[in-house]
Amino acid sequence: MKLATYKDGSRDGQLVVVSRDLGTAHYATGIASKLQQVLDDWNFLSPQLQDLYDQLNAGRARHAFPFDPHQCMAPLPRAYQWADGSAYINHVELVRKARNSEVPASFYTDPLMYQGGSDDFIGPCDDVVVPSEAMGIDFEAEIAVVTGDVKMGASPEQALDGIRLVMLANDVSLRNLIPAELAKGFGFFQAKPATAFSPVAVTLDELGDAWDHGRLNLVVQSTWNGRKVGMCDAGPEMTFHFGQLIAHVAKTRNVRAGSIIGSGTVSNKGVERNGRTEWPRGYSCIAEKRCIETIQDGQPSTEFMKFGDTIRIEVKGPDGVSIFGAIDQAIAAPADA
Amino acid sequence: MKLATYKDGSRDGQLVVVSRDLGTAHYATGIASKLQQVLDDWNFLSPQLQDLYDQLNAGRARHAFPFDPHQCMAPLPRAYQWADGSAYINHVELVRKARNSEVPASFYTDPLMYQGGSDDFIGPCDDVVVPSEAMGIDFEAEIAVVTGDVKMGASPEQALDGIRLVMLANDVSLRNLIPAELAKGFGFFQAKPATAFSPVAVTLDELGDAWDHGRLNLVVQSTWNGRKVGMCDAGPEMTFHFGQLIAHVAKTRNVRAGSIIGSGTVSNKGVERNGRTEWPRGYSCIAEKRCIETIQDGQPSTEFMKFGDTIRIEVKGPDGVSIFGAIDQAIAAPADA
């Protein structure tokens, strides 16, 4: 099934069930008002939502209305955990290669993850509000999962069973703040403003064969200012699958229902053509494009995003239909700036 | 007023109002069932809780019962944000000095903070469950505040107005995991298991003159296996006050109601005695004691905590009465280990 959260002026919005084709929606009133409630009590509530979803898809839901992604908050407008991986090692390799440093051997066996802020997510069509263009505004197209409870010490296989929902994320990054921030040694903080998520979060059965043991074998399309810049395959090159990422989080603590785990920027290896490496699948964040330029030409030429720029992130199924709806945002200055 | 959350089998527990002397408590039923609810709607709900608190202190609350900290979850059993500072630069100075490195100049003007996991806090008397003693188990006695909404770009002064509650934290750390984890560059993750908080969270008026513009001028007592090891003054040596820490978080994003911001390990400077530096106020984490030993003797001699060890963290007012109740925990192996 497909679930979304509609804006209603409250902090957590109103849970809606969305039809498979994203055409219609129905309030989940009478079952649950918030998505976190459903995650807290999944086994009891999700079958009831599934019934409503089946009725909606059959055109038999009584109070269905046209689904409008602009009315959506993030599926979880705020969450108790947002832990983001860097699971596509190719991305790390490019970043390191551009600055002539090696990828530590441990990075191929031990996932790189950071703990993100989760108190103020933004909706799929909300503006990305950033204090200044000078901060180096970048998008990051990612896959994210929402978990149930996963016990401390869970294996990657056990952790896979804890995945409840899949969605897309735009993990906005302020690139020019990163070097100084990481140099302090405690990880990202100001360099990671509010994250956006796709209009709907979907259960694994919606993904069919494309869900392959913790990896999503589909293409993430990133369109920047109307130009398609990324058609990256999210599947085979994901070095650590979601079960491994969740197990990493659960190594020394319990992971509780409603935790969101991100894949990090989807990234594909380059291919050799006429003695030169090219990246025909493009990029899922501008920083990676700039690394490619640095490797190819000695310096980056693509600038980061400006106020007014737009970014659209979407994944289509084998039938060409959008699975999660599109993240479709504009970059904006603060209202009082 | 003083607020706590009683265990009731649910994820968020049941909100109770606790008398000033921590002797009695009263369910907040009819006002709010969860602390997060109150933080979400502070101006409407807190006066009602204050009325109940006044009645309770006057012995006029009808269904009062003896307050038992062992029934407490963390005041917020899970939160949408836990951002912990390292606001006592003396702690950083000791750590650096012990490994013969300098504190970067920026550390005196730009707060060091990390984003922590907030989906699974533990209660003040709950066991600290850790997979292995070999991980280097340490306590960290800290002050923490809970915020209301603080807008992106808020100044430190504006951020001070956003503080709703104050409590104590035991930011448990797994010291032997830290070097490898920080070397990866993305900050703490597995080195920070579940954090514990004091039985009650209190409003600023409970602190009287001891609350001094974002600093708490009181002594944090840390008792390890029954031996008082720390009597550290939390006030004057806090390099960055809580308004500064919150403003740091709010630099590039909104801080939403129910965010918890920590001070980092409370730490006091050494004093010169007979040509030798001594630390008569002791320590608020074992790592700091080991740094002191390294500086004094060339190597650490105090070992980290073992299964069965206990740690008690408490702050008393000028009248000698416990303000927040005591964090009083034992270290334990996982039940199935």
XYZ file of C-alpha atoms in Angstrom:
674
model
C 0.000 0.000 0.000
C 0.909 3.664 -0.342
C 0.654 6.120 2.528
C 0.987 9.885 2.704
C 0.472 12.655 5.239
C -1.727 15.601 4.327
C -1.184 19.087 5.703
C -3.865 20.129 8.168
C -2.046 22.815 10.133
C -0.907 20.386 12.825
C 2.642 19.194 13.443
C 1.986 15.629 12.319
C -0.672 16.177 9.642
C -3.335 13.669 8.687
C -2.674 10.156 7.417
C -4.077 9.330 3.976
C -4.031 6.141 1.922
C -3.114 6.783 -1.724
C -4.108 4.626 -4.691
C -1.448 2.646 -6.536
C -1.574 5.019 -9.540
C -1.356 8.043 -7.194
C -4.632 9.273 -8.660
C -6.860 9.216 -5.606
C -6.538 9.286 -1.843
C -8.648 8.641 1.235
C -8.271 9.818 4.822
C -7.417 6.968 7.165
C -9.834 8.397 9.734
C -11.192 5.700 11.981
C -8.005 3.656 11.619
C -5.209 6.086 12.510
C -4.670 9.808 12.223
C -0.848 9.784 12.084
C 1.683 7.542 10.376
C 3.765 7.207 13.570
C 0.731 5.637 15.262
C 0.623 2.991 12.543
C 4.330 2.245 12.905
C 3.909 1.985 16.687
C 1.203 -0.648 16.243
C 1.890 -2.033 12.773
C 0.490 -5.531 13.076
C -2.872 -4.280 14.280
C -3.318 -1.191 12.111
C -1.649 -2.004 8.798
C -4.180 -4.704 7.762
C -6.966 -2.168 8.242
C -5.142 0.337 6.051
C -4.572 -2.419 3.493
C -8.332 -3.040 3.319
C -8.944 0.653 2.700
C -6.163 0.636 0.081
C -7.765 -2.324 -1.725
C -11.131 -0.546 -1.770
C -9.504 2.648 -3.036
C -7.747 0.822 -5.880
C -10.998 -0.896 -6.795
C -12.757 2.489 -6.950
C -15.008 1.467 -4.072
C -13.767 3.812 -1.337
C -16.621 6.090 -0.442
C -14.872 9.388 0.257
C -11.975 9.228 -2.183
C -10.607 12.501 -3.551
C -7.954 13.378 -6.162
C -4.471 13.008 -4.664
C -2.435 16.238 -4.675
C 1.237 15.921 -3.716
C 1.341 19.669 -2.992
C -0.858 18.992 0.044
C 1.697 16.526 1.402
C 4.009 16.859 4.341
C 6.810 14.319 4.569
C 5.160 10.915 5.217
C 6.622 11.280 8.725
C 6.653 15.072 9.216
C 8.927 14.529 12.208
C 10.563 11.299 13.308
C 12.405 9.873 16.284
C 15.405 8.991 14.163
C 16.958 9.886 10.811
C 20.195 8.007 10.210
C 21.685 8.393 6.780
C 24.233 6.083 5.235
C 26.737 6.577 2.477
C 26.027 3.167 1.039
C 27.134 3.775 -2.553
C 30.878 3.586 -2.155
C 31.345 4.885 -5.679
C 30.253 8.291 -4.364
C 32.916 8.165 -1.653
C 35.494 6.990 -4.207
C 34.763 9.948 -6.480
C 34.939 12.455 -3.630
C 38.249 10.994 -2.469
C 39.710 10.719 -5.942
C 38.888 14.362 -6.655
C 40.972 15.355 -3.656
C 43.681 12.774 -4.322
C 43.063 10.730 -1.202
C 42.453 7.008 -0.779
C 39.273 5.325 0.418
C 40.156 3.539 3.666
C 39.861 -0.255 3.303
C 37.385 -0.406 6.192
C 34.868 1.643 4.170
C 34.153 -1.457 2.067
C 33.140 -3.527 5.092
C 31.894 -0.999 7.659
C 29.092 1.369 6.578
C 29.613 5.100 6.823
C 26.570 6.716 8.458
C 25.639 9.970 10.128
C 22.881 10.861 12.543
C 20.653 13.597 11.124
C 18.124 16.002 12.594
C 14.592 14.644 12.448
C 12.431 17.228 14.218
C 11.504 19.295 11.157
C 11.286 17.473 7.840
C 9.841 19.243 4.827
C 7.200 18.083 2.370
C 7.918 16.902 -1.194
C 6.827 20.197 -2.788
C 7.887 22.575 0.000
C 10.586 25.149 -0.635
C 14.081 24.325 0.555
C 14.766 27.379 2.714
C 18.459 28.101 3.169
C 20.027 31.163 4.819
C 22.482 31.913 2.006
C 23.442 30.815 -1.503
C 27.051 31.121 -0.422
C 26.637 27.974 1.671
C 26.880 25.789 -1.456
C 23.356 24.425 -1.775
C 23.138 20.882 -3.117
C 20.468 18.230 -3.464
C 21.086 14.543 -2.731
C 18.731 11.983 -4.264
C 18.418 8.961 -1.995
C 16.320 5.938 -1.136
C 15.098 5.757 2.477
C 13.300 3.136 4.538
C 11.137 3.416 7.636
C 11.605 0.693 10.227
C 9.606 -1.042 12.884
C 11.321 -2.061 16.119
C 14.723 -3.680 15.560
C 16.499 -5.073 18.574
C 20.039 -4.196 19.574
C 22.403 -6.706 18.025
C 20.084 -7.651 15.143
C 21.800 -9.260 12.158
C 21.448 -7.687 8.701
C 18.971 -10.451 7.817
C 16.878 -9.793 10.916
C 17.071 -6.071 10.229
C 15.631 -6.604 6.733
C 12.485 -7.966 8.392
C 12.159 -4.689 10.261
C 11.624 -2.610 7.128
C 8.059 -1.307 6.899
C 8.099 1.364 4.198
C 10.285 2.743 1.407
C 10.387 6.331 0.136
C 12.663 8.846 -1.568
C 14.676 11.547 0.171
C 16.282 14.819 -0.800
C 19.045 15.086 1.785
C 19.826 18.760 1.178
C 23.455 19.577 1.916
C 25.326 22.850 2.355
C 28.616 21.877 0.754
C 30.632 24.929 1.675
C 29.982 24.330 5.372
C 31.141 20.714 5.269
C 34.955 20.957 5.292
C 35.102 23.138 8.420
C 32.365 21.149 10.107
C 33.888 17.722 9.498
C 37.306 19.073 10.526
C 35.839 19.621 14.016
C 35.544 15.847 14.234
C 31.946 15.371 15.397
C 30.281 14.981 11.996
C 27.677 17.000 10.097
C 25.490 19.535 11.800
C 24.820 22.905 10.186
C 25.760 21.439 6.796
C 22.561 19.371 6.844
C 19.395 21.491 6.846
C 15.899 19.984 6.802
C 15.485 16.853 4.680
C 12.547 16.354 2.276
C 10.807 13.073 1.468
C 8.620 11.824 -1.371
C 4.828 12.306 -1.289
C 4.176 8.654 -0.496
C 5.874 5.883 1.419
C 5.155 2.400 0.108
C 5.204 -1.104 1.521
C 7.650 -3.609 0.026
C 4.967 -5.510 -1.910
C 4.457 -2.377 -4.039
C 7.989 -2.777 -5.349
C 7.619 -6.347 -6.592
C 10.812 -7.868 -7.922
C 12.492 -4.464 -7.880
C 12.938 -4.915 -4.131
C 15.874 -7.243 -4.008
C 17.003 -8.234 -0.556
C 17.361 -4.703 0.813
C 18.195 -2.988 -2.472
C 15.881 -1.195 -4.901
C 16.645 -2.201 -8.488
C 15.185 0.899 -10.120
C 16.448 4.160 -11.581
C 16.419 7.387 -9.594
C 15.760 10.326 -11.894
C 17.063 13.722 -10.832
C 15.964 16.771 -12.806
C 17.650 20.076 -11.982
C 16.014 23.222 -13.397
C 14.106 21.072 -15.857
C 17.194 19.261 -17.149
C 17.550 15.559 -16.426
C 20.972 15.279 -14.756
C 20.732 11.838 -13.133
C 19.381 8.449 -14.206
C 21.224 6.449 -11.555
C 20.545 2.802 -10.875
C 19.835 2.419 -7.158
C 20.295 -1.342 -7.081
C 23.464 -3.304 -7.794
C 26.012 -0.660 -6.814
C 24.592 -0.135 -3.341
C 27.566 -1.491 -1.425
C 25.604 -2.009 1.805
C 21.938 -3.001 1.613
C 19.372 -1.568 4.002
C 19.557 -4.583 6.325
C 23.257 -3.918 6.763
C 22.665 -0.212 7.385
C 19.986 -0.888 10.005
C 22.143 -3.538 11.690
C 24.934 -0.949 11.845
C 22.617 1.416 13.739
C 21.433 -1.421 15.990
C 24.937 -2.557 16.944
C 24.870 -0.858 20.362
C 21.259 0.251 20.766
C 17.674 -0.629 19.968
C 16.181 0.878 16.817
C 12.603 1.888 17.483
C 9.559 2.034 15.230
C 9.496 5.021 12.914
C 13.253 5.284 12.466
C 14.202 6.462 8.982
C 17.367 5.053 7.421
C 18.799 6.605 4.264
C 20.986 5.122 1.545
C 23.115 8.174 0.883
C 23.505 9.654 -2.602
C 22.720 7.072 -5.279
C 25.848 6.777 -7.374
C 27.057 4.669 -10.297
C 30.544 3.859 -11.483
C 32.007 5.513 -14.559
C 32.692 3.610 -17.793
C 35.782 3.722 -20.005
C 35.221 5.237 -23.451
C 38.077 6.073 -25.818
C 40.565 6.113 -22.994
C 38.507 8.483 -20.880
C 36.166 7.704 -17.978
C 32.619 8.902 -18.473
C 29.546 8.828 -16.269
C 26.636 8.315 -18.698
C 24.125 7.849 -15.862
C 24.814 11.332 -14.566
C 24.674 12.276 -10.929
C 22.365 12.372 -7.908
C 24.064 15.363 -6.289
C 26.026 18.303 -7.677
C 29.038 17.616 -5.475
C 29.565 14.381 -7.391
C 29.373 16.186 -10.749
C 32.007 18.604 -9.472
C 34.222 15.687 -8.403
C 33.895 14.182 -11.891
C 34.852 17.549 -13.412
C 37.825 17.818 -11.083
C 38.997 14.333 -12.077
C 38.467 15.031 -15.788
C 39.455 18.665 -16.089
C 41.401 19.529 -12.979
C 38.693 21.754 -11.529
C 34.920 21.890 -11.046
C 32.863 23.988 -13.437
C 29.277 23.310 -12.338
C 28.098 25.689 -9.623
C 25.858 24.772 -6.711
C 22.173 25.726 -6.597
C 20.864 29.294 -6.479
C 17.653 30.681 -5.015
C 14.868 29.852 -7.441
C 16.515 26.676 -8.738
C 14.307 23.604 -8.845
C 15.024 19.942 -8.195
C 12.780 16.992 -9.037
C 13.530 13.475 -7.816
C 11.436 10.522 -8.945
C 11.501 6.757 -9.450
C 9.324 5.028 -12.021
C 8.352 1.376 -12.074
C 8.895 -0.960 -15.057
C 5.448 0.200 -16.259
C 6.632 3.812 -16.370
C 4.377 4.914 -13.516
C 5.792 6.994 -10.662
C 6.037 4.835 -7.554
C 6.591 7.341 -4.744
C 5.407 10.523 -6.475
C 7.999 13.185 -7.119
C 10.009 15.335 -4.754
C 9.678 18.662 -6.590
C 11.150 21.609 -4.760
C 12.472 25.124 -5.260
C 15.360 26.657 -3.344
C 14.316 29.784 -1.429
C 15.717 32.437 0.872
C 14.168 32.817 4.340
C 10.980 34.883 4.215
C 12.449 37.643 6.343
C 15.791 37.785 4.553
C 6.958 22.972 38.061
C 8.378 19.453 37.892
C 7.259 16.905 35.326
C 7.963 13.204 34.922
C 6.798 10.317 32.765
C 5.582 7.154 34.436
C 5.941 3.725 32.865
C 2.625 2.275 31.732
C 3.759 -0.225 29.118
C 3.336 2.246 26.267
C 6.097 3.869 24.239
C 5.531 7.353 25.632
C 4.368 6.551 29.160
C 2.051 8.731 31.217
C 2.730 12.332 32.189
C 2.813 13.063 35.934
C 3.314 16.282 37.858
C 5.765 15.860 40.749
C 5.854 17.965 43.913
C 8.759 20.333 44.506
C 10.231 18.059 47.225
C 9.833 15.001 44.918
C 7.659 13.412 47.625
C 4.366 13.090 45.781
C 3.078 12.939 42.234
C -0.217 13.218 40.370
C -1.243 12.017 36.925
C -1.842 14.890 34.528
C -4.908 13.075 33.195
C -7.430 15.507 31.811
C -4.681 17.950 30.853
C -2.238 15.896 28.793
C -1.152 12.276 28.717
C 2.321 12.800 27.221
C 5.036 15.393 27.754
C 5.497 15.894 23.993
C 1.851 17.020 23.803
C 2.572 19.705 26.376
C 5.644 20.905 24.501
C 3.637 20.998 21.266
C 1.062 23.268 22.891
C 2.958 24.842 25.771
C 1.110 28.126 26.190
C -2.234 26.391 26.494
C -1.315 23.345 28.558
C 1.479 24.470 30.884
C -0.715 26.857 32.958
C -3.078 23.957 33.639
C -0.190 21.778 34.762
C 1.054 24.659 36.911
C -2.331 24.786 38.682
C -2.135 21.068 39.406
C 1.467 21.511 40.588
C 0.410 24.283 42.995
C -2.348 22.096 44.408
C 0.051 19.181 44.760
C 2.609 21.287 46.656
C -0.149 22.582 48.928
C -1.220 19.020 49.706
C -4.595 19.654 48.093
C -4.330 17.407 45.012
C -6.975 14.738 45.346
C -5.286 11.689 43.879
C -1.675 12.307 44.853
C 0.569 9.291 45.430
C 4.156 8.828 46.633
C 6.601 9.598 43.817
C 8.854 6.665 42.877
C 11.709 7.439 40.438
C 11.969 3.722 39.637
C 8.630 4.017 37.834
C 10.028 6.738 35.604
C 10.896 6.627 31.962
C 12.965 9.512 30.643
C 10.764 12.643 30.849
C 10.645 12.369 27.037
C 10.958 8.598 26.461
C 11.672 9.360 22.806
C 12.231 12.732 21.211
C 12.437 14.289 17.778
C 15.914 15.617 18.459
C 18.840 15.028 20.806
C 21.756 17.325 20.036
C 24.598 17.229 22.496
C 27.242 19.898 22.876
C 30.706 19.818 24.290
C 30.236 23.154 25.999
C 32.837 22.776 28.756
C 35.980 23.458 26.805
C 38.076 22.319 29.751
C 36.981 18.781 28.930
C 38.198 19.174 25.351
C 41.446 20.735 26.586
C 42.130 17.765 28.873
C 41.387 15.232 26.147
C 43.677 17.059 23.724
C 46.428 17.631 26.261
C 46.473 13.936 27.147
C 47.182 13.126 23.515
C 49.558 16.060 23.047
C 47.418 17.904 20.549
C 46.205 21.499 20.534
C 42.636 22.722 20.856
C 41.831 24.548 17.593
C 41.222 28.275 18.183
C 37.750 28.010 16.603
C 36.629 25.710 19.454
C 36.478 28.755 21.758
C 34.024 30.595 19.501
C 32.134 27.854 17.637
C 30.400 25.172 19.735
C 31.252 21.525 19.178
C 28.047 19.471 18.945
C 26.926 16.085 17.741
C 23.538 14.770 16.682
C 22.504 11.825 18.849
C 19.928 9.067 18.521
C 16.641 9.975 20.202
C 14.299 7.087 19.446
C 15.035 4.997 22.525
C 15.995 6.867 25.685
C 16.211 5.008 28.977
C 14.737 5.886 32.351
C 16.735 7.242 35.305
C 16.876 3.892 37.107
C 16.944 1.595 34.075
C 19.956 -0.589 33.421
C 22.485 0.636 30.890
C 22.582 -2.357 28.561
C 25.791 -2.609 26.564
C 26.891 -5.480 24.304
C 30.376 -5.820 25.798
C 32.594 -4.512 28.593
C 35.407 -4.393 26.071
C 33.736 -1.379 24.440
C 35.005 0.900 27.226
C 31.800 1.811 29.065
C 31.710 5.326 30.460
C 29.117 7.614 31.997
C 28.879 11.333 31.169
C 27.097 13.616 33.633
C 25.459 16.499 31.808
C 22.820 19.195 31.999
C 20.176 19.121 29.254
C 17.350 21.433 28.242
C 14.131 20.783 26.336
C 13.094 23.464 23.881
C 9.942 24.855 22.367
C 9.987 25.997 18.741
C 13.062 28.052 17.860
C 13.189 29.580 14.412
C 16.061 29.145 11.971
C 18.515 31.985 12.448
C 17.543 32.693 16.068
C 20.147 34.595 18.091
C 21.492 33.091 21.333
C 19.286 35.535 23.273
C 16.180 34.527 21.317
C 17.111 30.871 21.752
C 17.238 31.327 25.547
C 13.540 32.219 25.417
C 12.879 28.881 23.762
C 14.000 26.831 26.760
C 11.080 25.089 28.437
C 12.604 22.519 30.784
C 15.913 21.515 32.354
C 17.015 18.015 33.351
C 20.112 15.860 33.857
C 21.531 13.401 31.352
C 23.797 10.389 31.446
C 25.211 10.404 27.928
C 26.641 6.900 28.048
C 29.694 6.511 25.817
C 31.605 3.507 24.530
C 35.095 4.936 24.611
C 36.916 2.152 22.830
C 34.683 2.564 19.778
C 35.298 6.302 19.491
C 38.747 6.545 17.843
C 37.838 4.329 14.876
C 34.402 5.891 14.570
C 35.581 9.498 14.574
C 38.376 8.572 12.161
C 35.669 7.726 9.611
C 34.820 11.425 9.665
C 31.038 11.415 10.134
C 30.949 11.666 13.940
C 29.673 9.385 16.686
C 27.316 6.546 15.996
C 27.843 3.167 17.644
C 29.934 4.848 20.359
C 26.779 6.469 21.728
C 24.219 3.949 23.007
C 20.905 4.999 24.589
C 21.029 8.112 26.779
C 19.353 8.291 30.216
C 17.698 11.341 31.778
C 16.783 12.387 35.310
C 13.420 11.420 36.834
C 12.020 14.916 36.506
C 12.382 17.834 34.130
C 11.827 21.238 35.716
C 10.811 24.683 34.516
C 13.325 27.511 34.898
C 11.496 29.112 37.857
C 12.344 26.002 39.915
C 16.016 26.891 39.609
C 15.746 30.427 40.988
C 18.994 32.381 40.889
C 20.908 29.213 40.039
C 19.665 29.589 36.465
C 21.945 32.307 35.190
C 21.352 33.308 31.596
C 21.558 29.843 30.102
C 23.921 28.338 32.657
C 23.106 26.321 35.806
C 25.185 27.514 38.763
C 24.969 24.321 40.753
C 27.142 21.293 41.453
C 26.686 18.029 39.556
C 27.443 15.094 41.840
C 28.614 11.870 40.223
C 28.861 8.759 42.388
C 30.461 5.679 40.846
C 30.011 2.410 42.721
C 29.070 4.350 45.823
C 32.133 6.587 45.737
C 31.669 10.280 45.015
C 33.990 10.955 42.079
C 32.636 14.272 40.822
C 31.437 17.483 42.451
C 31.702 19.621 39.340
C 30.349 23.149 39.120
C 28.071 23.324 36.076
C 27.960 27.121 35.906
C 30.851 29.482 35.265
C 33.053 27.147 33.235
C 30.369 26.346 30.668
C 32.057 28.020 27.701
C 28.864 28.186 25.635
C 25.531 28.717 27.383
C 22.406 26.903 26.269
C 21.195 29.853 24.177
C 24.415 29.645 22.201
C 24.098 25.874 21.777
C 20.485 26.134 20.562
C 21.371 28.991 18.192
C 24.139 26.768 16.801
C 21.556 24.073 16.006
C 19.173 26.679 14.547
C 21.774 28.224 12.236
C 20.494 26.437 9.121
C 17.221 24.855 10.247
C 14.232 25.285 12.527
C 14.421 23.677 15.958
C 11.062 22.210 16.836
C 9.322 21.732 20.169
C 10.635 18.833 22.225
C 14.220 19.072 21.021
C 16.705 18.119 23.726
C 20.018 19.966 23.830
C 22.841 18.707 26.056
C 25.769 20.535 27.615
C 28.368 17.815 27.229
C 30.373 16.496 30.177
C 30.467 19.016 33.009
C 34.120 19.791 33.574
C 36.173 22.113 35.782
C 39.703 23.393 35.380
C 42.528 22.054 37.508
C 44.247 24.132 40.178
C 47.978 24.503 40.861
C 49.126 23.018 44.173
C 52.790 22.654 45.067
C 53.823 22.839 41.437
C 51.407 20.152 40.369
C 47.974 20.542 38.744
C 45.180 18.899 40.683
C 41.473 18.509 39.998
C 39.845 18.708 43.449
C 36.328 18.754 41.967
C 36.846 15.356 40.407
C 35.285 14.293 37.138
C 31.949 13.811 35.380
C 33.177 11.023 33.105
C 35.894 8.410 33.439
C 37.577 9.413 30.188
C 38.440 12.738 31.793
C 39.931 11.032 34.846
C 42.051 8.940 32.506
C 43.197 12.074 30.684
C 44.192 13.621 34.022
C 46.132 10.455 34.908
C 47.839 10.524 31.534
C 48.869 14.152 32.018
C 50.057 13.514 35.587
C 51.544 10.036 35.336
C 52.056 9.359 31.654
C 49.316 6.753 31.447
C 45.766 6.107 32.601
C 45.196 3.826 35.592
C 41.431 4.005 36.115
C 39.544 1.406 34.116
C 36.178 1.931 32.451
C 32.949 0.503 33.885
C 32.178 -3.182 34.237
C 28.864 -5.044 34.231
C 27.280 -4.489 37.636
C 28.909 -1.099 38.182
C 26.570 1.666 39.307
C 26.473 5.365 38.527
C 24.431 8.015 40.335
C 24.129 11.567 39.007
C 22.357 14.256 41.003
C 22.140 18.015 41.537
C 21.044 19.507 44.840
C 19.723 23.011 45.409
C 21.177 25.469 47.947
C 18.762 23.910 50.476
C 20.326 20.487 49.971
C 17.243 19.031 48.300
C 17.563 17.065 45.049
C 16.171 19.158 42.194
C 15.812 16.653 39.358
C 15.896 13.403 41.326
C 18.862 11.112 40.742
C 19.917 9.188 37.691
C 20.824 5.896 39.386
C 21.764 3.105 37.027
C 23.618 -0.182 36.807
C 25.590 -1.394 33.810
C 24.252 -4.679 32.426
C 24.867 -7.204 29.677
C 22.058 -7.869 27.177
C 19.504 -10.319 28.585
C 20.302 -12.946 25.954
C 24.101 -12.599 26.198
